[in-house]
Amino acid sequence: MAEEEKKEYWRWLESRWTSPDIDWKKGKVISAGVDVGSVSTQAVIMVDGQLYAFANMRTGSDSPNSAQNAFNRALEDTNGLTEKDVHYCVGTGYGRVNVPMAQKAITEIACHARGANFMYGPTVRTVLDMGGQDCKAIRIDEKGKVESFLMNDKCAAGTGRGMEVFSDLLTISINDVGQMSMEVEEEPEPVSSTCVIFAKTEATGLLRAGWPKNKVLAAYCRAMAGRVNELLQRVGVVKDFAITGGIAKNIGVVSRVEKLLDMKALPPKYDTQLAGAVGAALFAKGLYEKIKK
Amino acid sequence: MFTQFKDWYQNRHDYAKDWKARTGGKVMAYMCTYVPEEILYAADVLPVRVYGSHEASDLTEQHIFGMYCPFCRDCVAQVMEGRYDYADGVMIAQACLHMRQVYSSWEIHKPTEFMYYMPFPIAVESPHARPHLVAEYKTFIEAVEKWTGKKITIDDLDRGIEILNKNRELMRKVYELRLLDNPPLTGVECMHMTSSSQMVDKREHNQALEKLLKELPSRKTDRETGIRLMIVGSECDDIEFMDMVESLNSTFVADDHCTGSRAFWNSVEPEEDRLLAIAKRYLERPPCPTKDTTKNFVRFHHVMEMAKEAKVEGAVIIQQKFCDPHEIDIPLLRKRFEDNGIRTYFLELDVTVPIGQFKIRIEAFLEMLRADELPF
């Protein structure tokens, strides 16, 4: 029991990756995007606008360090690529102005829009970014330009942080909560979506009342879906629809959002958490080309 | 150049106390810009509009329900903190129920020697509104005369009208400079000017405005105008918010709110019946949403004209949380802006301003407006 209490169920796996198909030395423009979010930090390196390497790490208490750590991690196993070889870097996310290697900061709204356009294709018109501490509903054009957007406010209910709280409460790994929430015979009523703490209190009561964990999770996933659906309806949902951010990996929330919208989200081809950093790296490429003209 | 206005705004209570000591006159703390200040000036009373402080307070909850707007809750806090204890009188002209609750709390918990609730027609365009308001003014004048012991004469009313009209005319001249390609003032500076006009003796304010207008047209600022914005909403003296927005390469070049242009835009047109002249001014001013009851939305037309004249590129629509009159207007107003090719962003304000949360939204909005600068 004591061992179970020490375990960090919320902790998701950090990752890194390098494309085996790209030789950066043959590239004309090497650009980078660093997205320092409230929960996770991603560093993406692109060669001529193609995804070459990335790192996805937990954000620490210090934004510059988090950015540097993720950037250094992305540079590992890249056949000698160093920071000096990167022509231009754009910082984005919550800590965008504290990215030491960035020449420019651009908001995560613009970067997620651009990143979603790259990751899901030019047909995407509505992007839902479900991040660590906020959600954004973004309408974009065929180039990935923002047409309108809305962000949640008031509380982290309906965000990744909220899901982490539930993961810890129910002692279920964050990687499994989505799937587990699907294992219910009948969809329960959602818990409160006004406040994470209210939702947690309500869930504690449901557990005491004998609800199984998967049913409680289903109730929370349903609440999250309802909350982001409100945001989406306010911005107006137009096909194609795509989800970015960490929660996009949670089938329990994604499937319920799709059900409420009566619309399928495009299947991801990349790690959904990368969208902001990918968009930043694409802007970095364009900005570098602009100054070189 | 705007230091005096900023100083008045920041030290409004010190100013009012000093004014009392200097003049021996009475101070009327008032709520809502439908209060006929002309009559108060005629009575040699200093009208001081009640503002909040944008500081969190634990004094309001017991007096006012949580779903009242942050501005009125903030105003109640100021009263309970004793910051308006120098006021000899308190009055309101009816506009919204939220502010009326402030008045009621004041009357119950900290009554002054003169408490006055002035009914004000809602349907300002109704043919019955003018005689109604003139009758209210007569009753009000009687009450003020009894309170001050001073008879208000026609000459007094003319003096009051002249002081107010002069203030309006001078501020309109400053607003004309906002229309320039490179306005010589920021939205924050303008806000200090308009807000302070509601706090200090307008004769002193007029002198400061005359001095300002001599220097302002030739002022060279060291900042770029950037994106031309309009700010629209209810009460809005959220200096910190406006300052943040203007630090992001943008300038507020127009506004429609009751701590700005809406309060002073039109003047009293002279006519034989002074009270009718004053009544017409308040009934025909750019309306507060509580008064804009026509199907065509008089205010919307006025706002669009202002936006076009100021070559506004984007509109920031801010609303005091739970402000029902504005909540009704905003969807239609946003549509009107968008139909005129002006993009909008909507934000809801609380007593304290969450600058960090708002900054990301405003930055993204400005990026959207200058999307051509980003490479696609």
XYZ file of C-alpha atoms in Angstrom:
669
model
C 0.000 0.000 0.000
C 2.760 2.405 0.987
C 4.546 1.638 -2.279
C 1.390 2.413 -4.242
C 1.099 5.850 -2.611
C 4.638 6.798 -3.664
C 4.068 5.994 -7.317
C 3.529 8.953 -9.631
C 0.598 7.744 -11.681
C 0.282 11.058 -13.459
C 3.812 10.906 -14.885
C 3.786 10.375 -18.620
C 6.820 9.133 -20.503
C 9.267 11.642 -21.855
C 10.455 10.882 -25.371
C 12.793 11.824 -28.176
C 13.115 10.838 -31.811
C 15.312 11.398 -34.876
C 14.242 10.730 -38.443
C 16.378 7.991 -39.989
C 15.473 9.246 -43.473
C 16.864 12.793 -43.328
C 20.491 13.902 -43.537
C 20.538 17.327 -41.941
C 23.873 18.146 -43.589
C 22.131 18.236 -46.950
C 19.480 20.655 -45.716
C 19.361 24.343 -46.646
C 17.393 25.621 -43.658
C 17.572 24.059 -40.235
C 14.907 25.553 -38.052
C 13.763 24.877 -34.524
C 10.671 25.429 -32.459
C 10.563 25.190 -28.681
C 7.178 25.055 -26.985
C 7.479 25.627 -23.243
C 4.078 24.646 -21.939
C 2.862 24.666 -18.369
C 3.227 20.889 -18.092
C 5.460 19.756 -20.957
C 8.163 21.236 -23.160
C 8.764 20.151 -26.733
C 11.726 20.982 -28.921
C 11.405 20.275 -32.631
C 14.123 20.489 -35.256
C 13.146 20.663 -38.899
C 15.276 20.367 -41.988
C 13.831 22.278 -44.922
C 10.420 22.128 -43.335
C 10.494 18.391 -42.655
C 10.385 16.977 -39.151
C 13.892 15.797 -38.317
C 14.083 15.429 -34.534
C 12.132 16.183 -31.405
C 12.177 15.853 -27.648
C 9.183 15.929 -25.363
C 9.925 16.547 -21.696
C 8.331 17.604 -18.459
C 8.487 21.374 -17.820
C 10.419 22.267 -14.695
C 10.047 25.277 -12.467
C 12.412 27.278 -14.661
C 11.355 28.025 -18.256
C 14.825 28.750 -19.739
C 16.204 25.518 -18.289
C 13.212 23.522 -19.491
C 13.666 24.949 -22.979
C 17.404 24.277 -22.968
C 16.986 20.721 -21.657
C 14.418 19.836 -24.304
C 16.492 21.472 -27.028
C 19.651 19.624 -25.957
C 17.722 16.365 -25.803
C 16.391 16.903 -29.315
C 19.952 17.432 -30.541
C 21.105 14.088 -29.171
C 21.644 11.310 -31.722
C 21.442 13.733 -34.614
C 24.724 12.915 -36.297
C 26.643 15.863 -34.898
C 23.983 18.555 -35.223
C 24.636 21.345 -32.708
C 22.826 24.469 -31.590
C 25.135 26.545 -33.798
C 23.892 24.710 -36.889
C 20.320 25.791 -36.280
C 19.607 28.836 -38.434
C 16.578 30.185 -36.624
C 14.536 29.242 -33.590
C 11.094 30.379 -32.479
C 9.872 30.059 -28.905
C 6.237 29.485 -28.113
C 3.997 28.371 -25.271
C 3.529 29.640 -21.759
C 7.284 30.273 -21.398
C 7.832 31.577 -24.940
C 9.672 34.715 -23.897
C 12.117 32.638 -21.839
C 13.519 30.418 -24.574
C 17.255 31.246 -24.612
C 18.020 30.004 -28.116
C 14.978 31.648 -29.767
C 15.226 34.733 -31.957
C 11.487 35.358 -31.797
C 8.466 34.458 -29.679
C 5.112 33.632 -31.260
C 1.990 32.664 -29.346
C 1.000 29.032 -29.063
C -2.319 29.842 -30.720
C -0.613 30.799 -33.998
C 1.901 27.955 -33.626
C -0.693 25.259 -32.912
C -2.699 26.437 -35.887
C 0.331 26.253 -38.150
C 1.450 22.962 -36.619
C -1.970 21.383 -37.043
C -1.967 22.433 -40.683
C 1.349 20.609 -41.141
C 0.472 17.562 -39.081
C -3.067 16.984 -40.327
C -3.024 18.655 -43.718
C -4.587 21.744 -45.307
C -8.172 20.538 -44.954
C -8.160 21.214 -41.197
C -10.425 24.122 -40.283
C -11.001 23.566 -36.567
C -8.264 22.739 -34.095
C -8.808 21.792 -30.499
C -5.624 22.041 -28.476
C -6.005 20.276 -25.170
C -2.944 21.269 -23.234
C -1.630 20.968 -19.718
C -3.418 23.910 -18.172
C -5.571 25.371 -20.880
C -7.648 24.475 -23.901
C -7.908 26.383 -27.123
C -10.445 26.133 -29.887
C -8.945 27.602 -33.053
C -10.476 28.170 -36.474
C -7.888 28.220 -39.244
C -7.684 28.621 -42.996
C -6.062 26.344 -45.540
C -2.622 27.782 -44.794
C -2.931 27.381 -41.050
C -3.633 31.065 -40.384
C -5.760 31.781 -37.333
C -9.217 33.083 -38.211
C -10.595 33.110 -34.682
C -9.879 31.432 -31.379
C -11.071 30.993 -27.841
C -9.267 29.846 -24.738
C -10.700 28.436 -21.577
C -10.266 30.444 -18.448
C -11.112 30.261 -14.783
C -9.930 26.714 -14.093
C -7.809 23.821 -15.297
C -10.847 21.520 -15.324
C -10.914 20.009 -18.806
C -7.144 20.142 -19.213
C -4.228 17.770 -18.864
C -3.541 18.860 -15.310
C -7.054 17.889 -14.334
C -6.568 14.446 -15.842
C -3.317 14.059 -13.896
C -5.182 14.812 -10.671
C -7.663 12.033 -11.486
C -4.885 9.655 -12.454
C -3.324 10.119 -9.028
C -6.631 9.964 -7.190
C -7.592 6.685 -8.823
C -4.032 5.299 -8.818
C -4.180 4.505 -12.516
C -1.363 5.386 -14.899
C -2.052 8.453 -17.009
C -1.408 6.300 -20.069
C -4.290 3.986 -19.187
C -7.010 6.331 -17.931
C -8.521 6.956 -21.355
C -8.876 3.328 -22.335
C -10.134 2.379 -18.898
C -12.849 5.006 -19.068
C -14.209 3.251 -22.139
C -14.777 0.057 -20.232
C -18.225 0.927 -18.909
C -21.488 -0.653 -19.900
C -23.425 2.546 -19.594
C -22.153 6.114 -19.815
C -22.488 7.803 -16.392
C -23.508 11.403 -15.818
C -20.520 13.781 -15.948
C -18.957 15.124 -12.759
C -18.510 18.863 -12.190
C -16.484 20.587 -14.846
C -16.322 23.971 -13.161
C -13.333 23.204 -10.996
C -10.789 20.387 -10.746
C -11.036 20.342 -6.974
C -14.852 20.182 -7.062
C -14.596 17.360 -9.574
C -12.108 15.515 -7.378
C -14.334 15.947 -4.327
C -17.286 14.642 -6.299
C -15.253 11.683 -7.548
C -14.161 10.841 -3.998
C -17.816 10.717 -3.026
C -18.622 8.460 -5.972
C -15.825 6.057 -4.993
C -17.164 5.959 -1.461
C -20.592 5.251 -2.880
C -19.120 2.167 -4.525
C -18.559 3.331 -8.081
C -15.781 1.383 -9.831
C -12.765 3.392 -10.980
C -13.536 3.025 -14.667
C -16.998 4.509 -14.143
C -15.568 7.475 -12.232
C -13.057 7.991 -15.025
C -15.836 7.810 -17.574
C -17.714 10.506 -15.648
C -14.638 12.757 -15.635
C -13.804 12.158 -19.302
C -17.411 12.977 -20.132
C -17.163 16.179 -18.107
C -13.962 17.185 -19.905
C -15.546 16.475 -23.258
C -18.556 18.581 -22.336
C -16.390 21.456 -21.255
C -14.301 21.568 -24.434
C -17.424 21.068 -26.504
C -18.769 24.344 -25.078
C -15.580 26.073 -26.191
C -15.780 24.489 -29.641
C -19.408 25.422 -30.123
C -18.639 29.027 -29.234
C -15.900 29.268 -31.850
C -17.979 27.241 -34.339
C -16.905 23.829 -35.580
C -16.152 23.406 -39.276
C -14.744 20.264 -40.864
C -12.040 18.964 -40.846
C -11.513 18.744 -37.157
C -8.228 17.893 -35.435
C -7.052 17.642 -31.857
C -3.579 18.551 -30.642
C -1.940 18.470 -27.222
C -1.468 15.722 -24.669
C -5.129 14.948 -24.103
C -5.440 14.092 -27.803
C -3.791 10.807 -26.788
C -6.617 10.039 -24.381
C -9.191 7.935 -26.207
C -11.666 8.405 -23.372
C -11.862 12.145 -23.945
C -11.365 12.160 -27.720
C -14.138 9.654 -28.411
C -16.547 11.551 -26.184
C -15.705 14.885 -27.853
C -16.311 13.237 -31.228
C -19.634 11.933 -30.020
C -20.760 15.335 -28.755
C -19.690 16.982 -32.003
C -21.008 14.155 -34.137
C -17.753 14.526 -36.029
C -14.616 12.418 -36.173
C -11.246 13.980 -35.454
C -8.608 13.373 -38.108
C -6.300 10.527 -37.069
C -2.896 11.798 -35.902
C 0.215 10.972 -37.907
C 2.581 12.582 -35.419
C 2.850 12.914 -31.654
C -0.020 15.320 -30.940
C 1.983 17.149 -28.275
C 4.358 18.438 -30.940
C 1.938 20.720 -32.769
C 3.021 23.979 -31.092
C 6.743 23.302 -31.534
C 6.230 22.137 -35.127
C 4.354 25.348 -35.922
C 7.112 27.371 -34.259
C 9.797 25.563 -36.290
C 7.860 26.214 -39.509
C 7.595 29.904 -38.664
C 11.324 29.850 -37.865
C 12.047 28.494 -41.330
C 9.948 31.195 -42.983
C 11.442 33.962 -40.883
C 14.969 32.803 -41.700
C 14.168 32.712 -45.417
C 12.675 36.188 -45.133
C 15.821 37.721 -43.623
C 18.045 35.893 -46.126
C 16.188 37.369 -49.119
C 2.114 66.005 -20.607
C -0.498 63.797 -18.998
C 1.140 63.713 -15.565
C -1.462 65.985 -14.014
C -4.357 63.793 -15.204
C -2.606 60.642 -14.007
C -1.906 62.223 -10.650
C -5.557 63.239 -10.264
C -6.692 59.749 -11.219
C -4.323 58.033 -8.823
C -4.887 60.426 -5.932
C -8.561 61.113 -6.468
C -9.493 60.972 -2.790
C -6.678 63.286 -1.711
C -7.816 65.718 -4.382
C -11.436 65.684 -3.190
C -10.436 66.173 0.440
C -8.153 69.018 -0.540
C -10.898 70.573 -2.680
C -13.235 70.538 0.306
C -10.620 72.141 2.516
C -9.847 74.782 -0.107
C -13.384 75.702 -1.053
C -15.489 74.699 1.913
C -17.839 73.148 -0.610
C -19.742 69.885 -0.532
C -18.759 66.748 -2.409
C -21.313 64.497 -4.082
C -20.159 60.933 -4.705
C -22.182 59.753 -7.693
C -22.798 56.598 -9.633
C -23.520 56.344 -13.330
C -22.916 59.000 -15.926
C -26.598 59.835 -16.252
C -26.255 62.067 -13.180
C -26.791 65.697 -14.366
C -23.506 67.205 -13.266
C -24.635 70.580 -14.636
C -27.071 70.905 -11.733
C -24.412 69.962 -9.193
C -22.023 72.567 -10.551
C -24.882 75.049 -10.470
C -25.211 74.250 -6.763
C -21.434 74.618 -6.204
C -21.208 70.948 -5.321
C -18.284 68.871 -6.619
C -19.463 65.676 -8.324
C -16.986 62.809 -7.844
C -17.768 59.619 -9.675
C -17.377 56.445 -7.641
C -14.735 54.107 -9.032
C -13.332 50.810 -7.859
C -9.707 50.223 -6.968
C -9.038 46.897 -8.739
C -7.860 45.441 -5.451
C -9.229 42.206 -4.025
C -11.451 42.851 -1.005
C -13.125 40.643 1.569
C -15.632 43.322 2.518
C -18.143 42.916 -0.283
C -19.513 39.396 0.059
C -21.674 40.189 3.064
C -23.259 43.161 1.317
C -23.695 42.218 -2.292
C -24.435 38.984 -4.102
C -21.584 37.301 -5.950
C -23.314 37.540 -9.296
C -23.263 41.314 -9.315
C -20.651 42.828 -11.580
C -17.064 43.226 -10.356
C -17.224 46.995 -10.784
C -20.171 47.411 -8.449
C -18.629 44.963 -5.984
C -15.407 46.950 -6.114
C -17.352 50.163 -5.528
C -19.047 48.656 -2.471
C -15.605 47.693 -1.193
C -14.453 51.306 -1.506
C -17.456 52.483 0.480
C -16.945 49.900 3.200
C -13.221 50.662 3.336
C -14.216 54.241 4.094
C -12.472 55.675 1.082
C -15.442 57.913 0.289
C -16.062 59.005 3.849
C -15.360 62.590 2.823
C -18.471 62.592 0.603
C -21.235 64.834 1.929
C -23.812 63.395 -0.424
C -24.323 60.262 -2.472
C -26.504 59.898 -5.516
C -27.285 57.671 -8.432
C -29.200 58.157 -11.637
C -30.835 54.855 -12.454
C -29.123 52.897 -15.185
C -28.388 49.321 -14.103
C -29.577 47.366 -11.103
C -26.056 46.390 -10.156
C -25.026 49.954 -9.440
C -28.309 50.605 -7.741
C -27.339 47.885 -5.304
C -24.185 49.850 -4.481
C -26.333 52.840 -3.716
C -28.640 50.746 -1.527
C -25.728 49.250 0.399
C -24.318 52.717 0.905
C -27.636 54.018 2.151
C -28.062 51.124 4.571
C -24.552 50.889 5.942
C -22.945 54.310 5.586
C -25.641 56.924 4.974
C -24.477 60.479 4.377
C -26.374 63.697 5.086
C -27.772 63.667 1.545
C -28.774 60.434 -0.192
C -30.546 60.739 -3.518
C -31.929 58.191 -5.913
C -32.810 59.750 -9.238
C -35.159 57.768 -11.458
C -34.120 57.978 -15.094
C -36.180 56.886 -18.104
C -35.119 53.621 -19.667
C -36.726 54.241 -23.041
C -34.773 57.417 -23.747
C -36.296 57.717 -27.211
C -39.872 57.749 -25.872
C -41.750 61.055 -26.287
C -42.593 60.828 -22.591
C -38.951 60.700 -21.543
C -38.289 64.441 -21.772
C -41.140 65.659 -19.531
C -40.396 62.782 -17.173
C -36.755 63.756 -16.826
C -37.454 67.489 -16.565
C -39.865 66.734 -13.721
C -37.209 64.607 -12.015
C -34.706 67.442 -12.374
C -37.123 69.861 -10.720
C -37.567 67.525 -7.783
C -33.834 67.006 -7.587
C -33.128 70.749 -7.622
C -35.557 71.248 -4.764
C -33.805 68.568 -2.755
C -30.353 69.996 -3.478
C -31.475 73.508 -2.584
C -32.825 72.253 0.720
C -29.575 70.402 1.368
C -27.181 73.228 0.486
C -29.398 76.120 1.541
C -28.643 77.794 -1.769
C -31.175 78.695 -4.441
C -30.197 77.477 -7.920
C -30.820 80.246 -10.424
C -30.907 80.275 -14.218
C -27.474 81.888 -14.141
C -26.233 79.057 -11.950
C -27.567 76.516 -14.430
C -25.937 78.390 -17.289
C -22.674 78.329 -15.415
C -22.998 74.580 -14.830
C -23.812 73.992 -18.492
C -20.881 76.115 -19.593
C -18.389 74.280 -17.373
C -19.570 70.865 -18.578
C -19.784 71.851 -22.230
C -16.321 73.343 -22.155
C -14.939 70.131 -20.710
C -16.696 68.084 -23.390
C -15.554 70.348 -26.186
C -11.903 70.261 -25.067
C -11.859 66.487 -24.679
C -13.448 66.108 -28.118
C -10.519 68.120 -29.481
C -8.100 65.705 -27.855
C -10.072 62.810 -29.353
C -9.679 64.352 -32.800
C -5.921 63.942 -32.400
C -6.439 60.219 -31.848
C -7.661 60.015 -35.426
C -4.251 60.985 -36.810
C -2.057 58.333 -38.423
C 0.348 58.711 -35.528
C -1.749 59.830 -32.568
C 0.252 61.896 -30.086
C -1.311 60.086 -27.129
C -1.890 56.535 -25.991
C -5.149 54.994 -24.905
C -3.868 54.875 -21.345
C -3.096 58.587 -21.365
C -6.521 59.270 -22.794
C -8.070 57.122 -20.079
C -6.281 59.124 -17.397
C -7.677 62.274 -18.961
C -11.293 61.117 -19.254
C -11.411 59.352 -15.905
C -9.924 62.265 -14.026
C -12.542 64.536 -15.570
C -15.086 62.580 -13.551
C -13.143 63.100 -10.333
C -11.892 66.663 -10.171
C -13.323 70.153 -10.461
C -13.931 70.523 -14.176
C -12.809 74.155 -14.096
C -9.339 72.941 -13.115
C -9.627 70.076 -15.576
C -10.475 72.534 -18.322
C -7.384 74.594 -17.556
C -5.238 71.469 -17.761
C -6.926 70.505 -21.040
C -6.283 73.936 -22.539
C -2.619 73.648 -21.606
C -2.514 70.115 -23.024
C -4.061 71.168 -26.311
C -1.375 73.790 -26.815
C 1.375 71.175 -26.610
C -0.202 67.928 -27.763
C -0.514 68.525 -31.526
C 3.252 68.974 -31.865
C 4.188 66.186 -29.461
C 6.675 63.677 -30.809
C 6.309 60.295 -29.180
C 9.046 57.684 -29.228
C 6.638 54.820 -29.858
C 5.098 53.296 -32.935
C 1.322 53.393 -33.229
C 1.203 49.767 -34.354
C -2.224 48.234 -34.710
C -5.065 50.689 -34.271
C -7.511 49.337 -31.724
C -10.823 50.360 -30.262
C -11.834 49.386 -26.754
C -15.516 48.864 -26.117
C -17.322 47.946 -22.959
C -18.901 49.116 -19.768
C -16.951 50.856 -17.039
C -13.316 50.465 -18.005
C -10.549 52.109 -16.054
C -8.406 48.994 -16.302
C -5.215 50.926 -16.858
C -2.971 47.910 -16.281
C -4.811 45.959 -18.955
C -4.699 48.804 -21.466
C -1.047 49.415 -20.730
C -0.277 45.742 -21.390
C -2.136 45.846 -24.718
C -0.375 49.015 -25.804
C 3.006 47.499 -24.902
C 2.415 44.948 -27.680
C 2.811 47.384 -30.570
C -0.733 48.629 -30.666
C -2.595 51.785 -29.663
C -6.139 52.364 -28.566
C -7.317 55.143 -30.864
C -11.017 55.044 -30.031
C -13.284 53.912 -27.225
C -16.870 53.475 -26.256
C -17.341 53.110 -22.540
C -18.675 55.200 -19.707
C -15.257 56.058 -18.275
C -14.351 57.349 -21.723
C -16.136 58.911 -24.648
C -19.661 57.741 -23.846
C -19.768 59.985 -20.791
C -18.886 63.260 -22.484
C -19.456 62.870 -26.231
C -22.321 65.305 -26.746
C -23.004 68.731 -25.290
C -26.020 70.582 -23.961
C -27.549 72.581 -26.796
C -28.694 75.966 -25.433
C -32.395 76.663 -25.249
C -34.754 78.733 -23.149
C -35.800 75.880 -20.897
C -32.468 74.951 -19.299
C -33.749 71.786 -17.698
C -35.173 70.589 -21.004
C -31.840 71.368 -22.651
C -29.996 69.311 -20.047
C -32.567 66.515 -20.274
C -32.180 66.322 -24.043
C -28.412 66.057 -23.682
C -28.640 63.019 -21.411
C -31.450 61.381 -23.340
C -29.691 61.830 -26.663
C -26.127 61.025 -25.625
C -24.477 57.833 -26.891
C -26.516 55.466 -24.774
C -25.461 52.960 -22.193
C -26.829 49.521 -23.170
C -29.350 49.848 -20.339
C -30.926 52.674 -22.325
C -30.437 51.509 -25.874
C -33.848 49.996 -26.314
C -34.464 50.769 -29.953
C -34.506 48.005 -32.524
C -31.805 49.729 -34.527
C -29.362 50.027 -31.642
C -28.371 53.680 -31.652
C -25.172 52.864 -29.836
C -24.028 50.371 -32.469
C -24.334 52.969 -35.178
C -22.361 55.458 -33.097
C -19.657 52.891 -32.311
C -19.249 51.931 -35.966
C -18.946 55.558 -37.008
C -16.244 56.089 -34.409
C -14.419 52.925 -35.483
C -14.453 53.895 -39.142
C -13.368 57.445 -38.488
C -10.458 56.251 -36.349
C -9.459 53.639 -38.972
C -9.696 50.930 -36.363
C -8.193 47.562 -37.312
C -9.440 45.545 -34.365
C -11.819 45.949 -31.455
C -11.206 44.654 -27.957
C -14.579 44.127 -26.351
C -14.353 43.921 -22.628
C -17.146 43.290 -20.266
C -17.493 43.386 -16.547
C -18.419 39.841 -15.617
C -22.195 39.465 -15.115
C -22.966 42.848 -16.721
C -26.280 41.807 -18.261
C -26.930 44.890 -20.429
C -23.607 44.446 -22.199
C -24.025 40.680 -22.327
C -27.136 41.216 -24.398
C -25.419 43.661 -26.720
C -22.090 41.979 -27.287
C -22.990 39.166 -29.727
C -24.804 41.621 -32.003
C -22.144 44.282 -31.623
C -19.392 41.817 -32.518
C -21.330 40.806 -35.583
C -21.688 44.464 -36.547
C -17.916 44.916 -36.243
C -17.159 41.753 -38.193
C -19.660 42.736 -40.910
C -17.706 45.969 -41.228
C -14.433 44.082 -41.616
C -13.194 44.782 -38.099
C -12.144 41.749 -36.112
C -12.983 41.581 -32.431
C -11.740 39.882 -29.329
C -13.869 39.485 -26.261
C -12.632 39.419 -22.674
C -14.457 39.269 -19.396
C -13.104 41.402 -16.570
C -13.085 40.793 -12.859
C -12.108 43.079 -9.985
C -8.442 42.220 -10.429
C -7.045 41.967 -13.933
C -5.361 38.620 -14.818
C -2.682 40.193 -16.981
C -0.844 36.935 -17.750
C -3.974 35.138 -18.982
C -5.089 38.125 -21.004
C -1.684 38.806 -22.508
C -1.532 35.543 -24.431
C -5.009 36.167 -25.821
C -4.260 39.729 -26.845
C -0.926 38.749 -28.379
C -2.653 36.052 -30.400
C -5.359 38.500 -31.447
C -2.747 41.010 -32.600
C -0.865 38.239 -34.429
C -4.130 37.413 -36.158
C -4.558 41.041 -37.203
C -1.022 41.238 -38.541
C -0.949 37.709 -39.938
C 0.728 39.015 -43.089
C 3.871 39.613 -41.067
C 4.195 35.903 -40.302
C 5.537 33.637 -43.045
C 3.028 31.119 -44.395
